[in-house]
């Protein structure tokens, strides 16, 4: 008689036309370290035709069932279980479920290290290109879904979520005013300092006014505000929607017969498209004010002269060029932030990964669109 708590063991008994795999003792987690070397030693030497003898097994848990799945493989284990009609139902269910499902986890062995050769470089390049293509396709599809939902609800005022829009407008725009203003003012001062340093060598320090006004009206006003919102708001959108996805709140919204795009995405997209032009205008004013302070205090240009030069040398079209980019930036930032939130799989690690991804993608898209817009406006002569 084998004791109930005796460590499990396995042996292959040859006889006649088929061999028997005989299990004995307790196949439990307590004896895992004793059983696992036996299983690994017998795996490669098992004959094709087998029968399974479990009569001497005193106890078995999920660890033992997993080891048996590793020893026999999921297909052979299921076939041998079917050949044993007298097996207890609970033991059959354990072996069939755990032993077959956990096979891949126990039997996994890391791929051999193949160095960093040319083939590996091509593989990584292909994986990166495929990931970029999949992300681009998902982004375009999500843009189409949001535009379709917007068109469907635009003519139905009763479905507008004004309260949610106002809340998002406060969080994305009003709360961002201090940081956008302060950063733009400091950048404007830095640009004026650099411009004055370079232009003073040619006796043309007065053109620092044109440098500051051109830079902030055309480029820096919209870009600085958009980059700040990409880091501040896109990450917030991803974290909020990702947390709801992890807590199954989005499934609850669908269960109530509501559209998550309409409830969660549209208010955020519209709030950012309304708020970023306002922040861009504030950033332009703050940047020009920072440049004006440097011109007045460091170069000696009077405020009246600064305003006069700016009015004379700066076309109004520069202002509209900068403002026209703000809604485009806002739309892309909001779309990317919401899309990455919907990609969260349910863990805290996934929320962190998607939040990081949304910030990186949003900043990259802002700079890319700004570069393309600069080339377009330059070719158009605007």
Coordinates of C-alpha atoms in Angstrom, one line a residue:
X1 CA 0.0 0.0 0.0
X2 CA 1.4 3.4 -1.1
X3 CA 1.0 6.1 1.6
X4 CA -1.4 8.9 0.7
X5 CA 1.2 11.6 0.9
X6 CA 4.0 9.7 -0.8
X7 CA 5.8 11.7 -3.6
X8 CA 4.4 11.0 -7.0
X9 CA 6.4 8.9 -9.4
X10 CA 5.9 7.8 -13.0
X11 CA 7.2 4.8 -14.9
X12 CA 6.7 3.2 -18.3
X13 CA 6.0 -0.6 -18.2
X14 CA 6.5 -2.4 -21.5
X15 CA 4.4 -5.4 -22.3
X16 CA 2.9 -6.9 -25.3
X17 CA 2.0 -4.6 -28.2
X18 CA 1.6 -1.5 -26.0
X19 CA 3.2 0.1 -23.0
X20 CA 1.6 1.4 -19.8
X21 CA 2.3 4.7 -18.2
X22 CA 1.8 4.1 -14.5
X23 CA 1.4 6.9 -12.1
X24 CA 1.7 6.5 -8.3
X25 CA 1.5 8.6 -5.2
X26 CA 0.5 12.2 -4.7
X27 CA 0.8 14.4 -7.8
X28 CA 0.5 17.7 -6.0
X29 CA 2.3 21.0 -5.9
X30 CA 4.2 19.8 -2.7
X31 CA 6.0 17.2 -4.7
X32 CA 6.4 19.2 -7.9
X33 CA 10.2 19.3 -7.7
X34 CA 10.4 15.5 -7.3
X35 CA 8.0 14.7 -10.2
X36 CA 9.1 17.3 -12.8
X37 CA 12.6 15.7 -13.5
X38 CA 10.9 12.3 -14.0
X39 CA 8.5 13.8 -16.5
X40 CA 11.2 15.6 -18.4
X41 CA 13.3 12.4 -18.6
X42 CA 10.4 10.4 -20.0
X43 CA 8.9 12.9 -22.5
X44 CA 11.2 12.1 -25.4
X45 CA 11.3 8.3 -24.8
X46 CA 7.5 7.6 -24.8
X47 CA 6.4 5.0 -27.3
X48 CA 3.6 5.7 -29.7
X49 CA 1.1 3.1 -28.3
X50 CA 0.3 3.7 -24.7
X51 CA -2.3 3.1 -22.0
X52 CA -2.7 5.2 -18.8
X53 CA -2.9 3.7 -15.4
X54 CA -4.1 6.1 -12.7
X55 CA -5.2 3.5 -10.1
X56 CA -2.3 4.1 -7.7
X57 CA -2.6 7.9 -7.8
X58 CA -3.7 9.0 -4.3
X59 CA -4.1 12.7 -4.9
X60 CA -3.7 15.1 -7.9
X61 CA -4.1 18.8 -8.2
X62 CA -3.6 21.4 -10.9
X63 CA 0.2 21.2 -10.7
X64 CA 0.1 17.4 -11.2
X65 CA -2.4 17.7 -14.0
X66 CA -0.2 20.2 -15.7
X67 CA 2.8 17.9 -15.5
X68 CA 0.8 15.0 -16.9
X69 CA -0.2 17.3 -19.8
X70 CA 3.4 18.1 -20.4
X71 CA 4.3 14.4 -20.4
X72 CA 1.7 13.1 -22.7
X73 CA 0.7 16.2 -24.7
X74 CA -2.9 17.5 -24.9
X75 CA -4.1 15.3 -27.8
X76 CA -2.8 12.1 -26.4
X77 CA -3.9 12.9 -22.9
X78 CA -7.5 13.5 -24.1
X79 CA -7.5 10.2 -26.0
X80 CA -6.2 8.2 -23.0
X81 CA -8.8 9.8 -20.8
X82 CA -11.6 8.8 -23.2
X83 CA -10.3 5.2 -23.0
X84 CA -10.9 5.1 -19.3
X85 CA -14.7 5.1 -18.7
X86 CA -14.3 4.2 -14.9
X87 CA -12.3 7.4 -14.1
X88 CA -13.9 9.6 -11.5
X89 CA -15.8 12.5 -13.1
X90 CA -14.0 15.2 -11.0
X91 CA -10.6 13.7 -11.8
X92 CA -11.5 13.5 -15.5
X93 CA -12.6 17.1 -15.5
X94 CA -9.4 18.3 -13.8
X95 CA -7.1 16.4 -16.1
X96 CA -9.0 17.4 -19.3
X97 CA -9.3 21.0 -18.4
X98 CA -6.0 21.8 -16.7
X99 CA -3.8 19.2 -18.2
X100 CA -4.6 20.1 -21.8
X101 CA -4.9 23.9 -21.3
X102 CA -1.7 24.3 -19.4
X103 CA 0.5 22.3 -21.7
X104 CA 1.8 25.2 -23.7
X105 CA 2.8 27.1 -20.5
X106 CA 4.7 24.2 -18.9
X107 CA 6.3 23.0 -22.2
X108 CA 7.4 26.4 -23.4
X109 CA 11.1 26.8 -24.0
X110 CA 12.6 30.1 -25.1
X111 CA 13.7 30.2 -28.7
X112 CA 17.4 29.9 -29.3
X113 CA 19.5 33.1 -29.4
X114 CA 20.2 33.9 -33.0
X115 CA 22.3 37.0 -32.5
X116 CA 21.8 40.3 -34.2
X117 CA 22.6 39.4 -37.7
X118 CA 21.1 40.8 -40.9
X119 CA 18.2 38.4 -40.9
X120 CA 17.3 39.6 -37.4
X121 CA 17.5 43.2 -38.5
X122 CA 15.1 42.5 -41.4
X123 CA 12.8 40.7 -39.0
X124 CA 12.7 43.7 -36.6
X125 CA 12.2 46.1 -39.5
X126 CA 9.3 44.1 -40.8
X127 CA 7.7 43.9 -37.4
X128 CA 8.0 47.7 -37.0
X129 CA 6.6 48.4 -40.4
X130 CA 3.7 46.0 -39.8
X131 CA 3.0 47.6 -36.4
X132 CA 3.0 51.1 -38.0
X133 CA 0.6 49.9 -40.7
X134 CA -1.8 48.3 -38.2
X135 CA -1.8 51.4 -36.0
X136 CA -2.4 53.7 -39.0
X137 CA -5.3 51.5 -40.2
X138 CA -6.8 51.4 -36.7
X139 CA -6.5 55.2 -36.4
X140 CA -8.1 55.8 -39.8
X141 CA -10.9 53.4 -38.9
X142 CA -11.5 55.1 -35.6
X143 CA -11.6 58.5 -37.2
X144 CA -14.3 57.3 -39.6
X145 CA -16.3 55.8 -36.7
X146 CA -16.1 59.1 -34.8
X147 CA -17.1 61.2 -37.8
X148 CA -20.0 58.8 -38.6
X149 CA -21.3 59.1 -35.0
X150 CA -20.9 62.9 -35.1
X151 CA -22.9 63.1 -38.4
X152 CA -25.6 60.9 -36.9
X153 CA -26.0 62.9 -33.7
X154 CA -25.4 66.4 -35.1
X155 CA -29.0 66.9 -36.3
X156 CA -30.5 65.4 -33.1
X157 CA -30.1 68.1 -30.3
X158 CA -31.7 65.8 -27.7
X159 CA -28.7 63.5 -28.0
X160 CA -26.1 66.3 -27.4
X161 CA -24.3 65.9 -24.1
X162 CA -23.8 69.5 -23.2
X163 CA -23.0 68.9 -19.5
X164 CA -20.2 66.4 -20.4
X165 CA -18.9 68.9 -23.1
X166 CA -18.7 71.7 -20.6
X167 CA -16.9 69.6 -18.0
X168 CA -14.4 68.4 -20.6
X169 CA -13.9 72.0 -21.8
X170 CA -13.1 73.1 -18.3
X171 CA -10.6 70.3 -17.7
X172 CA -8.9 70.5 -21.0
X173 CA -8.9 74.2 -21.6
X174 CA -9.5 76.3 -18.5
X175 CA -7.2 74.2 -16.3
X176 CA -4.5 74.3 -18.9
X177 CA -4.4 78.1 -19.2
X178 CA -1.7 78.7 -16.5
X179 CA 0.9 76.2 -17.9
X180 CA 0.3 77.2 -21.5
X181 CA 0.7 80.9 -20.7
X182 CA 3.8 80.5 -18.6
X183 CA 5.6 78.2 -21.0
X184 CA 4.8 80.3 -24.0
X185 CA 5.9 83.5 -22.2
X186 CA 9.3 81.8 -21.3
X187 CA 9.8 80.5 -24.9
X188 CA 9.0 83.9 -26.3
X189 CA 11.6 85.4 -24.0
X190 CA 14.2 82.8 -25.0
X191 CA 13.6 83.4 -28.7
X192 CA 13.9 87.1 -28.3
X193 CA 17.2 86.7 -26.4
X194 CA 18.6 84.4 -29.1
X195 CA 17.4 86.6 -31.9
X196 CA 18.8 89.8 -30.3
X197 CA 22.2 88.1 -29.7
X198 CA 22.5 87.0 -33.3
X199 CA 21.0 90.1 -35.0
X200 CA 22.9 92.6 -32.8
X201 CA 26.2 91.5 -34.5
X202 CA 24.8 92.9 -37.7
X203 CA 23.2 96.0 -36.2
X204 CA 19.7 94.6 -36.9
X205 CA 18.5 93.9 -33.4
X206 CA 15.3 95.8 -34.2
X207 CA 14.2 92.8 -36.3
X208 CA 13.9 90.7 -33.2
X209 CA 10.3 92.0 -33.1
X210 CA 9.6 90.4 -36.5
X211 CA 11.3 87.2 -35.4
X212 CA 9.1 86.9 -32.3
X213 CA 5.8 87.8 -34.0
X214 CA 6.5 85.5 -37.0
X215 CA 7.5 82.6 -34.9
X216 CA 4.5 82.7 -32.5
X217 CA 1.8 83.6 -34.9
X218 CA 2.7 81.0 -37.5
X219 CA 4.3 78.1 -35.6
X220 CA 5.1 78.2 -31.9
X221 CA 1.7 79.4 -30.6
X222 CA -0.2 76.4 -32.0
X223 CA 2.6 73.9 -31.7
X224 CA 3.4 74.6 -28.0
X225 CA -0.2 74.5 -27.0
X226 CA -0.8 71.3 -28.9
X227 CA 2.3 69.6 -27.4
X228 CA 1.3 70.5 -23.9
X229 CA -2.2 69.1 -24.5
X230 CA -0.7 66.0 -26.1
X231 CA 1.1 65.3 -22.8
X232 CA -1.6 66.6 -20.5
X233 CA -4.9 65.7 -22.1
X234 CA -4.2 62.8 -24.4
X235 CA -2.8 60.9 -21.5
X236 CA -5.8 61.8 -19.4
X237 CA -8.2 60.6 -22.0
X238 CA -6.3 57.3 -22.3
X239 CA -6.2 56.8 -18.6
X240 CA -9.9 57.6 -18.1
X241 CA -11.2 55.4 -20.8
X242 CA -8.7 52.7 -20.1
X243 CA -9.8 52.5 -16.4
X244 CA -13.4 52.3 -17.5
X245 CA -12.4 49.5 -19.9
X246 CA -10.5 47.6 -17.2
X247 CA -13.5 48.0 -14.8
X248 CA -16.0 46.8 -17.5
X249 CA -17.8 50.1 -17.4
X250 CA -17.8 50.4 -21.1
X251 CA -19.5 47.0 -21.3
X252 CA -22.1 48.4 -18.9
X253 CA -22.7 51.4 -21.2
X254 CA -23.3 49.1 -24.1
X255 CA -25.6 46.9 -22.0
X256 CA -27.7 50.1 -21.3
X257 CA -28.1 50.5 -25.1
X258 CA -25.8 53.5 -25.3
X259 CA -23.0 54.1 -27.7
X260 CA -19.6 54.5 -26.0
X261 CA -18.4 56.6 -28.9
X262 CA -21.3 59.0 -28.5
X263 CA -21.0 59.1 -24.7
X264 CA -17.3 59.1 -24.1
X265 CA -15.5 60.2 -27.3
X266 CA -17.6 62.9 -28.9
X267 CA -17.6 65.2 -25.8
X268 CA -13.8 64.9 -25.5
X269 CA -13.2 65.5 -29.2
X270 CA -15.5 68.5 -29.4
X271 CA -14.2 70.0 -26.2
X272 CA -10.6 69.8 -27.4
X273 CA -11.5 71.2 -30.8
X274 CA -13.1 74.2 -29.1
X275 CA -10.5 74.6 -26.5
X276 CA -7.2 74.3 -28.4
X277 CA -7.9 77.4 -30.6
X278 CA -8.5 79.4 -27.5
X279 CA -5.3 78.1 -25.9
X280 CA -3.4 78.8 -29.2
X281 CA -4.6 82.4 -29.1
X282 CA -3.5 82.7 -25.4
X283 CA -0.1 81.1 -26.3
X284 CA 0.4 83.6 -29.1
X285 CA -0.3 86.6 -26.8
X286 CA 1.9 85.2 -24.0
X287 CA 4.8 84.4 -26.4
X288 CA 4.7 87.9 -28.0
X289 CA 4.4 89.4 -24.5
X290 CA 7.5 87.5 -23.4
X291 CA 9.4 88.7 -26.5
X292 CA 8.2 92.2 -25.9
X293 CA 9.5 92.2 -22.3
X294 CA 13.0 91.2 -23.6
X295 CA 12.9 93.8 -26.3
X296 CA 11.9 96.5 -23.9
X297 CA 14.3 95.5 -21.0
X298 CA 17.3 94.2 -22.8
X299 CA 17.3 95.8 -26.3
X300 CA 15.7 99.1 -25.4
X301 CA 12.9 99.1 -27.9
X302 CA 9.9 101.1 -26.4
X303 CA 6.6 99.3 -26.2
X304 CA 5.0 101.7 -28.7
X305 CA 7.7 101.0 -31.2
X306 CA 7.4 97.2 -30.7
X307 CA 3.6 97.4 -31.4
X308 CA 4.2 99.7 -34.4
X309 CA 6.8 97.4 -36.0
X310 CA 4.7 94.3 -35.3
X311 CA 1.6 96.0 -36.9
X312 CA 3.7 97.2 -39.9
X313 CA 5.8 94.1 -40.7
X314 CA 3.4 91.2 -39.7
X315 CA 0.6 90.2 -42.1
X316 CA -2.7 89.2 -40.6
X317 CA -2.5 86.0 -42.7
X318 CA 0.2 84.7 -40.3
X319 CA -2.3 84.7 -37.5
X320 CA -4.9 82.7 -39.5
X321 CA -2.2 80.3 -40.6
X322 CA -1.4 79.5 -37.0
X323 CA -5.1 79.4 -35.9
X324 CA -6.1 77.1 -38.8
X325 CA -3.8 74.3 -37.5
X326 CA -5.2 74.3 -34.0
X327 CA -8.5 72.4 -34.7
X328 CA -6.6 69.7 -36.7
X329 CA -4.1 69.2 -33.9
X330 CA -7.0 69.0 -31.4
X331 CA -8.9 66.4 -33.4
X332 CA -5.9 64.2 -33.8
X333 CA -4.8 64.5 -30.1
X334 CA -8.3 63.6 -28.9
X335 CA -8.7 60.7 -31.3
X336 CA -5.4 59.2 -30.4
X337 CA -6.0 59.5 -26.7
X338 CA -9.5 57.9 -26.9
X339 CA -8.3 55.1 -29.3
X340 CA -5.5 54.1 -27.0
X341 CA -7.9 54.0 -24.1
X342 CA -10.1 51.6 -25.9
X343 CA -7.1 49.3 -26.5
X344 CA -6.5 48.7 -22.8
X345 CA -6.8 45.0 -22.0
X346 CA -7.6 45.2 -18.3
X347 CA -4.4 45.4 -16.3
X348 CA -2.7 48.3 -14.7
X349 CA 0.4 47.6 -16.9
X350 CA -1.7 47.9 -20.0
X351 CA -3.1 51.3 -18.9
X352 CA 0.5 52.6 -18.4
X353 CA 1.6 51.3 -21.8
X354 CA -1.3 52.8 -23.6
X355 CA -1.0 56.1 -21.8
X356 CA 2.7 56.3 -22.9
X357 CA 1.8 55.3 -26.4
X358 CA -0.9 57.9 -26.7
X359 CA 1.5 60.7 -25.6
X360 CA 4.2 59.6 -28.0
X361 CA 1.8 59.2 -31.0
X362 CA 0.1 62.5 -30.3
X363 CA 3.3 64.5 -30.1
X364 CA 4.6 62.8 -33.2
X365 CA 1.4 63.6 -35.2
X366 CA 1.5 67.2 -34.1
X367 CA 5.0 67.7 -35.3
X368 CA 4.4 65.8 -38.5
X369 CA 1.2 67.7 -39.4
X370 CA 2.9 71.0 -38.6
X371 CA 5.8 70.2 -40.9
X372 CA 3.5 69.2 -43.7
X373 CA 1.4 72.4 -43.1
X374 CA 4.5 74.6 -43.2
X375 CA 5.5 73.1 -46.6
X376 CA 2.0 73.5 -47.9
X377 CA 1.6 77.2 -46.8
X378 CA 5.1 78.0 -48.1
X379 CA 4.3 76.6 -51.5
X380 CA 1.0 78.5 -51.5
X381 CA 2.7 81.7 -50.6
X382 CA 0.6 82.3 -47.5

